[in-house]
PDB file of C-alpha atoms in Angstrom:
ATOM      1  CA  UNK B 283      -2.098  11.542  34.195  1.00 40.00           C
ATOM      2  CA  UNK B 284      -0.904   9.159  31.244  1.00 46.00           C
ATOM      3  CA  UNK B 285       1.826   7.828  33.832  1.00 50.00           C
ATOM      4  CA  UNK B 286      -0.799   6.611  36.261  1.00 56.00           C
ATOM      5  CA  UNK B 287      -2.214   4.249  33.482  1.00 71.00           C
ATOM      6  CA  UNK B 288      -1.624   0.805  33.613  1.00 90.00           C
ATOM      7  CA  UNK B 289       0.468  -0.637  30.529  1.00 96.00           C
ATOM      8  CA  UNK B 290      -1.527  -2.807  28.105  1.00 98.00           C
ATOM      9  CA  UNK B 291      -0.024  -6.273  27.671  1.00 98.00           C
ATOM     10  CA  UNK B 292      -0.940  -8.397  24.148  1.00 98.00           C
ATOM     11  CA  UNK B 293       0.560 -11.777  23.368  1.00 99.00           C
ATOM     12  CA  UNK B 294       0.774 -11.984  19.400  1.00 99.00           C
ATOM     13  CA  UNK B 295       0.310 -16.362  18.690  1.00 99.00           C
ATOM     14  CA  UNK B 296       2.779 -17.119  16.232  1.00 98.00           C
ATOM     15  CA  UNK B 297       2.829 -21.083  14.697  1.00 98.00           C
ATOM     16  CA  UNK B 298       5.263 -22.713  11.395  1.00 98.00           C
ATOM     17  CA  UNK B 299       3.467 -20.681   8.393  1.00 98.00           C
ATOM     18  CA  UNK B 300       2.517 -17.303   9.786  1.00 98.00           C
ATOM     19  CA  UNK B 301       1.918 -14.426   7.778  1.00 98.00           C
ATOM     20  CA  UNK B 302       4.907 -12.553   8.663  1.00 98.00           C
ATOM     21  CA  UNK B 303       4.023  -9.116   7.366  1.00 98.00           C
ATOM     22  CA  UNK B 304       0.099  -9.133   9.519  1.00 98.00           C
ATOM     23  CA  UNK B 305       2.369 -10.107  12.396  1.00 98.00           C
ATOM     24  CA  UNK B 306       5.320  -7.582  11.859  1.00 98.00           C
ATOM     25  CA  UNK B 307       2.690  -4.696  11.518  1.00 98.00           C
ATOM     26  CA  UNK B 308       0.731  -5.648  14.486  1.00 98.00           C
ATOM     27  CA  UNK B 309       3.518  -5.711  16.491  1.00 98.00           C
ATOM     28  CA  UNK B 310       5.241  -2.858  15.315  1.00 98.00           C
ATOM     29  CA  UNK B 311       2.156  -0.268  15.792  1.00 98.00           C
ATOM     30  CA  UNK B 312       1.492  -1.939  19.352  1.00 98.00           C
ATOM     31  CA  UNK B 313       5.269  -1.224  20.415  1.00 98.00           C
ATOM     32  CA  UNK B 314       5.148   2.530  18.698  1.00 98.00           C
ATOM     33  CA  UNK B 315       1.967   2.791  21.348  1.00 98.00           C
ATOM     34  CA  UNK B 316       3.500   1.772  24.451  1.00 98.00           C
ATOM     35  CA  UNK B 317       1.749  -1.457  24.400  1.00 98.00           C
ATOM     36  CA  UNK B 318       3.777  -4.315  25.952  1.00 98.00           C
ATOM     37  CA  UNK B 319       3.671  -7.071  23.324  1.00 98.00           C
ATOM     38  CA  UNK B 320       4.593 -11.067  24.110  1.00 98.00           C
ATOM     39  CA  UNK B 321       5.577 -12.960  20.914  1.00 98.00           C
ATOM     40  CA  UNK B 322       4.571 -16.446  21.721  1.00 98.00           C
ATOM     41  CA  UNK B 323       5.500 -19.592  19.368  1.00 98.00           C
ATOM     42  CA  UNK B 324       2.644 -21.878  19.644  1.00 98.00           C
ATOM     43  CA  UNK B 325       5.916 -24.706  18.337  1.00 98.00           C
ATOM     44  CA  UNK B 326       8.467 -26.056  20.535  1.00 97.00           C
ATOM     45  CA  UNK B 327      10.617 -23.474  20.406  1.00 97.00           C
ATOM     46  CA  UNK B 328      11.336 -19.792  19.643  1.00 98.00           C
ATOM     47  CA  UNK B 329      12.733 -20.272  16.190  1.00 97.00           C
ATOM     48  CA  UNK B 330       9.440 -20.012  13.425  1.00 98.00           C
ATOM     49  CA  UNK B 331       9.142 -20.686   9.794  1.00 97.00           C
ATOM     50  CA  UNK B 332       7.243 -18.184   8.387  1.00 98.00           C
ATOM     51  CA  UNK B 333       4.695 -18.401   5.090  1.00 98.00           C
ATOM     52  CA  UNK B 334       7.415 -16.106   3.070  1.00 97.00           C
ATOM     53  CA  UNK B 335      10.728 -17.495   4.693  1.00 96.00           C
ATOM     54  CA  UNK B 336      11.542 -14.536   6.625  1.00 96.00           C
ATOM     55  CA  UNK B 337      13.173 -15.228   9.844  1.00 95.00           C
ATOM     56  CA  UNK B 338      11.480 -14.334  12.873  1.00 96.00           C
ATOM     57  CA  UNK B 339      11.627 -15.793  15.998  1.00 97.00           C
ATOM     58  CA  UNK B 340       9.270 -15.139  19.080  1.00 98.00           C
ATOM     59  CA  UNK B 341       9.953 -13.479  22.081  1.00 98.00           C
ATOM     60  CA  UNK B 342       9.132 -16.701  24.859  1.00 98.00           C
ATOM     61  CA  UNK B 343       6.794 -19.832  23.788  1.00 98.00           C
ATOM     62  CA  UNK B 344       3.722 -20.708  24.686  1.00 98.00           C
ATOM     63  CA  UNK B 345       3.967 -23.053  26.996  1.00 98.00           C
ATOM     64  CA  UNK B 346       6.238 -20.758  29.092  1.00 98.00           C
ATOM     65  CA  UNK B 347       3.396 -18.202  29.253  1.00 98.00           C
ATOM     66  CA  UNK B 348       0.440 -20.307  29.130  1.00 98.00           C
ATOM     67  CA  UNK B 349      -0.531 -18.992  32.676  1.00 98.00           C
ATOM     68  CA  UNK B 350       0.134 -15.300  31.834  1.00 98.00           C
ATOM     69  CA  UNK B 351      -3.488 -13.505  31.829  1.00 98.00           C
ATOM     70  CA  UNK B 352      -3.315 -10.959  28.638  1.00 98.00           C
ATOM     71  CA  UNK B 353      -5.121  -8.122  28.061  1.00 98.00           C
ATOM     72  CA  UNK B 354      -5.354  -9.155  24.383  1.00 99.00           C
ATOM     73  CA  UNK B 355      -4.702 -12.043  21.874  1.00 99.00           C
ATOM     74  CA  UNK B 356      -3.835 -11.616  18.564  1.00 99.00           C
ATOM     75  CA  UNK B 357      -3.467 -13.895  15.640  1.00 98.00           C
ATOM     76  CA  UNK B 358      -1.973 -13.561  11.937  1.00 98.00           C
ATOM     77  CA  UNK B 359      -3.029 -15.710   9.133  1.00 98.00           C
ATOM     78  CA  UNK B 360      -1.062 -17.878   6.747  1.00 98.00           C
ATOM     79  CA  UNK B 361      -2.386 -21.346   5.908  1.00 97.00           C
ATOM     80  CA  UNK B 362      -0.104 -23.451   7.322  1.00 98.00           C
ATOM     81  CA  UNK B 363      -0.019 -21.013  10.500  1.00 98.00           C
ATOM     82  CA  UNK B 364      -3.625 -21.319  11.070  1.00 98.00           C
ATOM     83  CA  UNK B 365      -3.902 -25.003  10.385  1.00 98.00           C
ATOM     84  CA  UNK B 366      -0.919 -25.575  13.504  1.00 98.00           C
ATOM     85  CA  UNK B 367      -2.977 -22.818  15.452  1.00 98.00           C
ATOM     86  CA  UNK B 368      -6.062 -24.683  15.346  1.00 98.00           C
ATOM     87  CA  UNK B 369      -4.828 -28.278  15.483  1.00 98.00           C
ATOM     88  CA  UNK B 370      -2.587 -26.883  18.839  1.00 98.00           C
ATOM     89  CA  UNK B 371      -5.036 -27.597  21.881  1.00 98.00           C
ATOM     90  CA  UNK B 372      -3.169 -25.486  24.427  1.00 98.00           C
ATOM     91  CA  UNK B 373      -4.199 -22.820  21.985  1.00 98.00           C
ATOM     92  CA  UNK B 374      -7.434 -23.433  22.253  1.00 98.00           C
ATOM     93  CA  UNK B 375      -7.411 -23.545  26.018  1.00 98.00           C
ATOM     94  CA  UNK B 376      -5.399 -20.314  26.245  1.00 98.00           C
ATOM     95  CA  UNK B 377      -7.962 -18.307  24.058  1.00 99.00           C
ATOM     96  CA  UNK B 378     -11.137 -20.237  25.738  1.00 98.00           C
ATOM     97  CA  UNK B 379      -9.515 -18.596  28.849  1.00 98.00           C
ATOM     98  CA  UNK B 380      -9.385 -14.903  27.491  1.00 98.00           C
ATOM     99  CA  UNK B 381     -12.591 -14.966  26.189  1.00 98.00           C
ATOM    100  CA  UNK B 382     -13.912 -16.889  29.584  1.00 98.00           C
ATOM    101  CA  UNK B 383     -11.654 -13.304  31.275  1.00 98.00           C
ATOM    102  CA  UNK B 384     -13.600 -10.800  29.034  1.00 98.00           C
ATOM    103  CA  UNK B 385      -9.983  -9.803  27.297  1.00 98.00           C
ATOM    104  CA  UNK B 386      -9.837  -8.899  23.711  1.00 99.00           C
ATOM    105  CA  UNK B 387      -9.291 -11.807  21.150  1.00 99.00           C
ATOM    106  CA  UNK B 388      -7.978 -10.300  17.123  1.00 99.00           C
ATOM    107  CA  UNK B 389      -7.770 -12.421  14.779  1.00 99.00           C
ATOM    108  CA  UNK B 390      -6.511 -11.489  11.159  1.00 98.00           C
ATOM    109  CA  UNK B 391      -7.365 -12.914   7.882  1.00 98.00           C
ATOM    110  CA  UNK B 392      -7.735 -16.717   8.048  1.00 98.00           C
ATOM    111  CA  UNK B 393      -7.453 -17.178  12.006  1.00 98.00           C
ATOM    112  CA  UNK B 394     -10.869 -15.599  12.279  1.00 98.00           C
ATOM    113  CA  UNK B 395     -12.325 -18.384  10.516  1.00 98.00           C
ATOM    114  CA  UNK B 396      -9.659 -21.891  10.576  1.00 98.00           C
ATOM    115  CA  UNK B 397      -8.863 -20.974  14.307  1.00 98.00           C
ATOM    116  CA  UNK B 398     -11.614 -19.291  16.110  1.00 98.00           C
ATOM    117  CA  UNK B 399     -14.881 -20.581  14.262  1.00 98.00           C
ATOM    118  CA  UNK B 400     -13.424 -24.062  13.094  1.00 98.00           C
ATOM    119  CA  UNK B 401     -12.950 -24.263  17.186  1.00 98.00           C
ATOM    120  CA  UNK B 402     -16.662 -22.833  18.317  1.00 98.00           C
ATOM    121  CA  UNK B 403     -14.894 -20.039  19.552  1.00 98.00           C
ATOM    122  CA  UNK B 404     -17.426 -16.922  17.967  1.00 98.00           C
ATOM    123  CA  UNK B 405     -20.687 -18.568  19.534  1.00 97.00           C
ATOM    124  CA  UNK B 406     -22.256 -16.469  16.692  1.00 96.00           C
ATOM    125  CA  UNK B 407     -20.547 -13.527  16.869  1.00 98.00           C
ATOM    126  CA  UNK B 408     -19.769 -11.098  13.705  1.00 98.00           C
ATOM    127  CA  UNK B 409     -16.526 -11.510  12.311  1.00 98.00           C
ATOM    128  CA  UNK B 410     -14.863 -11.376   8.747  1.00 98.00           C
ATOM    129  CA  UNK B 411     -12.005 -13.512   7.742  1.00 98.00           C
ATOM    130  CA  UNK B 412     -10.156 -13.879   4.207  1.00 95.00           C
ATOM    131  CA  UNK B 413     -10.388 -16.359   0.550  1.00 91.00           C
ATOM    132  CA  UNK B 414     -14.276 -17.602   1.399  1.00 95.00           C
ATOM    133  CA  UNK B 415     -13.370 -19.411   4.277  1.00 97.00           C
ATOM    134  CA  UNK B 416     -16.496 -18.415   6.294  1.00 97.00           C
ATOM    135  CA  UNK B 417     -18.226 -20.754   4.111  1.00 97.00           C
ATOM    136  CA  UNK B 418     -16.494 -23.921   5.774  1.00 97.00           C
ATOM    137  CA  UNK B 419     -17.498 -23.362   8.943  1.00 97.00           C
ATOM    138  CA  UNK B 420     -21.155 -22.914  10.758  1.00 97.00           C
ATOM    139  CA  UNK B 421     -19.685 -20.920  13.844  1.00 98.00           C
ATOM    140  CA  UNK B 422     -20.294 -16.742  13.793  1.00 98.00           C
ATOM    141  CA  UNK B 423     -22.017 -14.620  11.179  1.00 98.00           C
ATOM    142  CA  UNK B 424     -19.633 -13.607   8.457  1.00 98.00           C
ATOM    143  CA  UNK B 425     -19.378  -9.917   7.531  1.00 98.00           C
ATOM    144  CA  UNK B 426     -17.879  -8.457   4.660  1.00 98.00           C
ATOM    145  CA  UNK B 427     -16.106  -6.063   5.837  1.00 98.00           C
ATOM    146  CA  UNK B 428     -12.308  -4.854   6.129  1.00 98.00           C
ATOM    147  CA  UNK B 429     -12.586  -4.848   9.843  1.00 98.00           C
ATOM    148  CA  UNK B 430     -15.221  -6.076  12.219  1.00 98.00           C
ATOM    149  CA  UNK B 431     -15.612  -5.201  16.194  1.00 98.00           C
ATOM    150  CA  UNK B 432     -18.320  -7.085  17.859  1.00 98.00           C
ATOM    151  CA  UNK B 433     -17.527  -6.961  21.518  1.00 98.00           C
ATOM    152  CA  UNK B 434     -13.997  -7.925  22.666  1.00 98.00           C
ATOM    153  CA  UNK B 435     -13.828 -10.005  19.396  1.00 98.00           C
ATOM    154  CA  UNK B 436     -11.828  -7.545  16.647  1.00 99.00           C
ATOM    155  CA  UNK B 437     -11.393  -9.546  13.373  1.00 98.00           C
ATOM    156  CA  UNK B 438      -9.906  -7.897  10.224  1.00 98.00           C
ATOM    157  CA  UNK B 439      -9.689  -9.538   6.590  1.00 98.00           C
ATOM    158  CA  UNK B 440      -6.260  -9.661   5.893  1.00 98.00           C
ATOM    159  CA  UNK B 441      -2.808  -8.508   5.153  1.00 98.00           C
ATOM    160  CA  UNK B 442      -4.082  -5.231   2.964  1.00 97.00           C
ATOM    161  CA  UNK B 443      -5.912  -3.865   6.340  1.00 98.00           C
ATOM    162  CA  UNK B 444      -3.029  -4.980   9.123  1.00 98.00           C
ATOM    163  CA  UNK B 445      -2.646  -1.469   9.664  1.00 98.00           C
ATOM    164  CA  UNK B 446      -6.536  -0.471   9.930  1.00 98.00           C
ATOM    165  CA  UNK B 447      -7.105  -3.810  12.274  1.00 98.00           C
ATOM    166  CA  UNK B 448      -4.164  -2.816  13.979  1.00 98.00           C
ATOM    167  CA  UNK B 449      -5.350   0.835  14.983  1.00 98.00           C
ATOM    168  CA  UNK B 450      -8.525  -0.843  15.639  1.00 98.00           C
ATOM    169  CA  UNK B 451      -7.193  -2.681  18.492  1.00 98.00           C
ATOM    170  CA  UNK B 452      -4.824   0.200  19.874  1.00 98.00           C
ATOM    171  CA  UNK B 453      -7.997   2.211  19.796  1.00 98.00           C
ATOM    172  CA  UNK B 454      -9.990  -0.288  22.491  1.00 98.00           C
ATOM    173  CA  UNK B 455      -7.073  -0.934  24.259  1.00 98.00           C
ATOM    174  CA  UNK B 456      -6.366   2.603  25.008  1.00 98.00           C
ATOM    175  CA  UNK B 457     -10.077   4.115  24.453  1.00 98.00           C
ATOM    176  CA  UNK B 458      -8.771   6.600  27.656  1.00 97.00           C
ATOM    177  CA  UNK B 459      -5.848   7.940  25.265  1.00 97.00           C
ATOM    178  CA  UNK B 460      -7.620   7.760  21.820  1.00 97.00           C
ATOM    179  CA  UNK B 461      -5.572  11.078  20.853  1.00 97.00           C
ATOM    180  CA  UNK B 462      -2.055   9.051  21.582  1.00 97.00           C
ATOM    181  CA  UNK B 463      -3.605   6.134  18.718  1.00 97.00           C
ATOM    182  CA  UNK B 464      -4.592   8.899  16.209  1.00 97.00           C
ATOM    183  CA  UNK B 465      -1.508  11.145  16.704  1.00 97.00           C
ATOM    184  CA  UNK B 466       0.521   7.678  15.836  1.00 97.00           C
ATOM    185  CA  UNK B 467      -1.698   7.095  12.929  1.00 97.00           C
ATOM    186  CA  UNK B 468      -1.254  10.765  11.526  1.00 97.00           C
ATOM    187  CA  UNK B 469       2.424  10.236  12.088  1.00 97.00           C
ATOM    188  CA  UNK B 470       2.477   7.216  10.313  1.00 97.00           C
ATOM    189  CA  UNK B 471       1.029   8.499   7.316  1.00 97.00           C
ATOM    190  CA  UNK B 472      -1.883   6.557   7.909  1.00 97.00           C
ATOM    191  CA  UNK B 473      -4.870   8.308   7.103  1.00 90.00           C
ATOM    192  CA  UNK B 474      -7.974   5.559   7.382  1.00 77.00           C
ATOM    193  CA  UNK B 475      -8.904   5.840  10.930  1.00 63.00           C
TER     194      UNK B 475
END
């Protein structure tokens, strides 16, 4: 039966200053699921600087994917990364468009707050978000909490829980093969599902 599914397809939205080690996880458990994963630089080209200076470059940019409809979006932190997320208006228009399509938008530590409520993005929705941030923006209703689902919005606090937000999104986007997520987890060594 698990060859009859239809392969999940996430774009990870990458800018100068990302958190390299939210990304790298994010990615890495998607891949070890089976979930087709699109590294997008929201820049002009493929080649990113990251928050640490470790060099990663995306897998297409934006603007040659802009059309593609995901099944999810996901977003590191980093302050400099979030800042040229949320200043970046084709961005904006390519995560109004998921949310407008019902698809899954994951944001980790600052994103939650400097790209997706500093943009009106929540419209009051629960989310959590790293270093106080909530308290500069009005948009959603902060929770304190490692990870937070509240619809197809999946927000996590920051580069300690990468793995937990991580498994939190595999888990949605394959909630008909839960036991494939957990048997990954378990063979990861990670025990907080």
């Amino acid at each position: 039966m698990e060859n009859n599914q239809v392969t999940k397809h996430v774009a990870v939205l990458l800018a100068d200053g990302f958190e390299e080690g939210e990304a790298v996880v994010f990615i890495d458990i998607m891949r070890r699921l089976d979930i087709k994963v699109d590294v997008l630089s929201c820049m002009e080209t493929t080649t990113l600087e990251t928050y640490f200076e470790t060099r990663i470059s995306a897998d297409y940019t934006l603007k040659d994917k802009k059309d593609v409809l995901y099944d999810a979006v996901m977003m590191p932190g980093g302050p400099k990364g979030t800042d040229n997320l949320s200043a970046n208006s084709m961005v904006i228009d390519f995560l109004k468009r998921h949310i407008e399509k019902n698809k899954y938008i994951c944001a980790l530590c600052s994103s939650g707050a400097k790209v997706l409520a500093a943009n009106h993005l929540l419209n009051g929705r629960n989310y959590t978000t790293g270093g106080g941030l909530e308290k500069k923006f009005t948009d959603g209703c902060f929770q304190d909490k490692k990870v937070v689902v509240d619809g197809r919005f999946i927000s996590g606090k920051g580069l300690g829980v990468s793995f937990e937000f991580a498994f939190t999104v595999a888990k949605y986007l394959l909630s008909d093969n839960v036991e494939k997520v957990e048997w990954q987890a378990q063979h990861i060594y990670f025990d907080h599902l």
